[in-house]
Tab-separated table of C-alpha atoms in Angstrom:
chain	number	residue	atom	x	y	z
X	1	MET	CA	266.762	163.456	157.362
X	2	ILE	CA	264.158	164.079	154.990
X	3	SER	CA	263.968	162.208	151.795
X	4	LYS	CA	263.615	163.830	148.238
X	5	LEU	CA	260.117	162.394	147.925
X	6	GLN	CA	258.929	163.439	151.247
X	7	ALA	CA	260.162	166.955	150.443
X	8	GLY	CA	258.293	167.138	147.135
X	9	ALA	CA	261.312	167.333	144.895
X	10	ILE	CA	260.475	163.928	143.512
X	11	THR	CA	256.833	163.041	142.839
X	12	PRO	CA	255.634	159.712	141.881
X	13	THR	CA	254.085	159.577	138.517
X	14	SER	CA	250.418	159.794	138.450
X	15	PRO	CA	248.528	157.075	136.852
X	16	ALA	CA	247.100	159.917	134.600
X	17	ARG	CA	250.570	160.681	133.398
X	18	MET	CA	251.892	157.290	132.820
X	19	THR	CA	252.396	155.790	129.576
X	20	GLU	CA	250.898	152.654	128.713
X	21	ASP	CA	253.463	150.595	129.516
X	22	GLU	CA	254.083	152.252	132.801
X	23	LEU	CA	250.267	151.594	133.670
X	24	VAL	CA	250.463	147.870	132.597
X	25	ALA	CA	253.585	147.503	134.905
X	26	ALA	CA	251.852	149.230	137.765
X	27	CYS	CA	248.572	147.495	137.395
X	28	ARG	CA	250.585	144.018	137.546
X	29	ARG	CA	251.654	145.366	140.689
X	30	GLN	CA	248.144	145.548	141.748
X	31	ASP	CA	248.216	149.331	142.004
X	32	ARG	CA	244.762	150.030	142.523
X	33	ARG	CA	245.071	153.980	140.964
X	34	ALA	CA	247.102	152.535	137.996
X	35	GLN	CA	243.768	149.956	137.778
X	36	LYS	CA	241.200	152.771	138.129
X	37	GLU	CA	242.849	154.871	135.331
X	38	LEU	CA	243.179	152.014	133.067
X	39	TYR	CA	239.585	151.399	133.482
X	40	ASP	CA	238.750	155.161	132.967
X	41	ARG	CA	240.907	155.261	129.734
X	42	TYR	CA	239.468	152.192	128.139
X	43	SER	CA	236.130	151.882	129.510
X	44	ARG	CA	233.893	153.597	127.219
X	45	ALA	CA	235.088	152.021	123.960
X	46	MET	CA	234.751	148.653	125.517
X	47	TYR	CA	231.231	149.336	126.789
X	48	THR	CA	230.442	150.723	123.215
X	49	ALA	CA	231.941	147.164	121.826
X	50	CYS	CA	229.711	145.235	124.800
X	51	TYR	CA	226.785	147.127	123.880
X	52	ARG	CA	226.796	146.543	120.375
X	53	ILE	CA	227.311	142.976	120.703
X	54	CYS	CA	224.822	142.284	123.712
X	55	GLY	CA	222.248	144.959	122.459
X	56	ASP	CA	220.976	145.704	125.988
X	57	PHE	CA	222.664	147.984	128.536
X	58	ASP	CA	222.242	145.875	131.590
X	59	LEU	CA	223.867	142.619	129.804
X	60	ALA	CA	226.527	145.268	128.164
X	61	ASN	CA	227.421	146.459	131.400
X	62	ASP	CA	227.727	143.325	133.153
X	63	ALA	CA	229.819	141.999	130.318
X	64	LEU	CA	231.915	145.120	130.809
X	65	GLN	CA	232.457	144.439	134.329
X	66	GLU	CA	233.435	140.886	134.007
X	67	GLY	CA	235.575	141.754	131.103
X	68	PHE	CA	237.764	144.042	133.130
X	69	LEU	CA	237.979	141.560	135.815
X	70	LYS	CA	239.387	139.020	133.493
X	71	VAL	CA	241.783	141.808	132.267
X	72	PHE	CA	243.192	142.459	135.611
X	73	GLN	CA	243.368	138.708	136.394
X	74	LYS	CA	245.138	137.929	132.858
X	75	LEU	CA	246.923	141.159	132.534
X	76	HIS	CA	250.224	139.127	133.490
X	77	THR	CA	249.845	136.982	130.212
X	78	PHE	CA	249.977	140.397	127.945
X	79	ARG	CA	252.816	140.077	126.048
X	80	GLY	CA	252.848	143.285	124.330
X	81	ASP	CA	252.647	142.161	121.033
X	82	SER	CA	249.972	144.766	120.452
X	83	THR	CA	248.468	147.457	122.263
X	84	VAL	CA	247.263	146.916	125.871
X	85	GLY	CA	243.766	148.046	124.320
X	86	ALA	CA	243.925	146.010	121.400
X	87	TRP	CA	244.578	142.979	123.885
X	88	MET	CA	241.774	143.982	126.230
X	89	LYS	CA	239.296	144.484	123.454
X	90	VAL	CA	239.850	140.974	122.514
X	91	VAL	CA	239.246	139.719	126.248
X	92	ILE	CA	236.245	141.937	126.846
X	93	VAL	CA	234.713	141.095	123.066
X	94	ARG	CA	235.154	137.243	124.108
X	95	THR	CA	233.441	137.951	127.403
X	96	ALA	CA	230.159	139.814	126.006
X	97	LEU	CA	230.089	136.888	123.152
X	98	ASN	CA	230.019	134.616	126.102
X	99	ARG	CA	227.388	136.520	127.685
X	100	LEU	CA	225.356	135.841	124.417
X	101	ARG	CA	226.189	132.328	124.218
X	102	ARG	CA	224.344	131.535	126.946
X	103	GLN	CA	221.083	132.621	125.248
X	104	PRO	CA	222.167	130.961	121.937
X	105	GLN	CA	219.980	132.133	118.910
X	106	TYR	CA	222.221	130.838	116.081
X	107	GLU	CA	220.409	129.094	113.400
X	108	GLU	CA	222.178	127.200	110.606
X	109	LEU	CA	220.881	128.930	107.325
X	110	PRO	CA	221.418	127.754	103.641
X	111	LEU	CA	224.294	129.076	101.926
X	112	ASN	CA	223.192	130.152	98.577
X	113	HIS	CA	222.826	133.576	99.622
X	114	ALA	CA	225.433	134.008	102.173
X	115	ASP	CA	227.946	135.497	99.637
X	116	GLU	CA	225.777	137.893	98.133
X	117	GLN	CA	226.233	141.517	98.597
X	118	ILE	CA	223.612	144.066	99.297
X	119	ASP	CA	223.527	147.253	97.885
X	120	TRP	CA	223.006	149.914	100.703
X	121	GLY	CA	222.603	152.815	98.439
X	122	HIS	CA	224.539	156.009	98.738
X	123	THR	CA	222.732	158.046	101.213
X	124	ALA	CA	224.080	159.061	104.360
X	125	LEU	CA	222.623	157.458	107.519
X	126	ASP	CA	221.972	159.172	110.811
X	127	VAL	CA	224.397	157.503	113.016
X	128	GLU	CA	221.855	157.021	116.028
X	129	TYR	CA	219.020	155.798	113.462
X	130	LEU	CA	221.311	153.032	111.998
X	131	GLU	CA	222.561	152.124	115.925
X	132	ARG	CA	218.796	151.662	116.834
X	133	ALA	CA	218.243	149.401	113.661
X	134	ILE	CA	221.369	147.335	114.420
X	135	GLN	CA	220.079	146.891	118.177
X	136	ARG	CA	216.733	145.556	116.921
X	137	LEU	CA	218.638	142.669	115.047
X	138	PRO	CA	218.239	139.296	116.693
X	139	ASP	CA	221.021	138.403	119.038
X	140	GLY	CA	223.174	136.070	116.603
X	141	TYR	CA	222.713	138.606	113.591
X	142	ARG	CA	223.747	141.463	115.441
X	143	ALA	CA	226.845	139.877	117.314
X	144	VAL	CA	228.069	138.636	113.689
X	145	PHE	CA	227.284	141.965	112.046
X	146	VAL	CA	229.071	143.966	114.728
X	147	LEU	CA	232.214	141.720	114.782
X	148	ILE	CA	232.605	141.608	111.172
X	149	GLU	CA	231.474	145.173	109.835
X	150	VAL	CA	232.110	147.279	113.171
X	151	GLU	CA	235.134	145.576	114.834
X	152	GLY	CA	236.682	144.185	111.303
X	153	TYR	CA	236.994	140.400	112.087
X	154	LYS	CA	236.904	138.068	109.406
X	155	HIS	CA	234.451	135.255	109.324
X	156	GLN	CA	236.794	132.498	110.419
X	157	GLU	CA	237.630	134.489	113.432
X	158	VAL	CA	233.928	135.156	114.230
X	159	ALA	CA	233.272	131.651	113.641
X	160	ASP	CA	235.821	130.569	116.438
X	161	MET	CA	234.695	133.018	118.879
X	162	LEU	CA	231.035	132.043	118.640
X	163	GLY	CA	231.590	128.177	118.184
X	164	ILE	CA	229.619	128.033	114.798
X	165	THR	CA	230.890	127.514	111.188
X	166	THR	CA	232.222	129.899	108.711
X	167	GLY	CA	229.188	129.395	106.848
X	168	THR	CA	226.875	130.164	109.489
X	169	SER	CA	228.710	133.457	110.145
X	170	LYS	CA	228.534	134.085	106.310
X	171	SER	CA	224.880	133.357	106.344
X	172	GLN	CA	223.874	135.355	109.444
X	173	LEU	CA	225.991	138.041	108.331
X	174	PHE	CA	223.747	138.316	104.917
X	175	TYR	CA	220.806	137.789	106.798
X	176	ALA	CA	221.647	140.776	108.937
X	177	LYS	CA	222.400	142.834	106.332
X	178	LYS	CA	219.114	142.157	104.711
X	179	LYS	CA	217.231	142.842	107.849
X	180	LEU	CA	218.872	145.818	108.342
X	181	ARG	CA	217.886	146.807	104.873
X	182	GLU	CA	214.278	146.449	105.721
X	183	TYR	CA	214.601	148.345	108.676
X	184	LEU	CA	216.258	151.069	106.912
X	185	LYS	CA	213.984	151.274	103.903
X	186	ALA	CA	212.223	154.190	104.326
X	187	TYR	CA	215.284	156.206	105.439
X	188	VAL	CA	217.541	155.048	102.416
């Protein structure tokens, strides 16, 4: 007798059609197609975050691959308190930051200017030009700038992730903005 599945009456859900919860459950069962689908759904956004933090294509690729390995190894710890994408982003951002830590370039700077605001003007900046200016920043400045201004983390969270003080996070952000202002001076 032929089963309904063999006869085509019932087809297993393709990973591309799975909901996020179904995809996570399949990945936890080590379903390779589901793992590929999870990677395909999120790799572009995760790579962008890695590249913005690392500032180097090869380093960002390495961080992305290492980050996804950690995601698949630790997926059993995902509790569903947030979306799997948000949970994965934390894992992958931390992986990218660990890559930068191996080459520490943070310096303690005086706090007297750390809380000053920089006037960015009102000119619309070309996105590509701004991205290139961000990539020119030193690693420490760039990591703090991206985590706070692009990814939306708070100074305390950044300090915890990078193993620096909140004051250093604030001063790194201040000097990153100041440096960006210099880079963009002719453009703004």
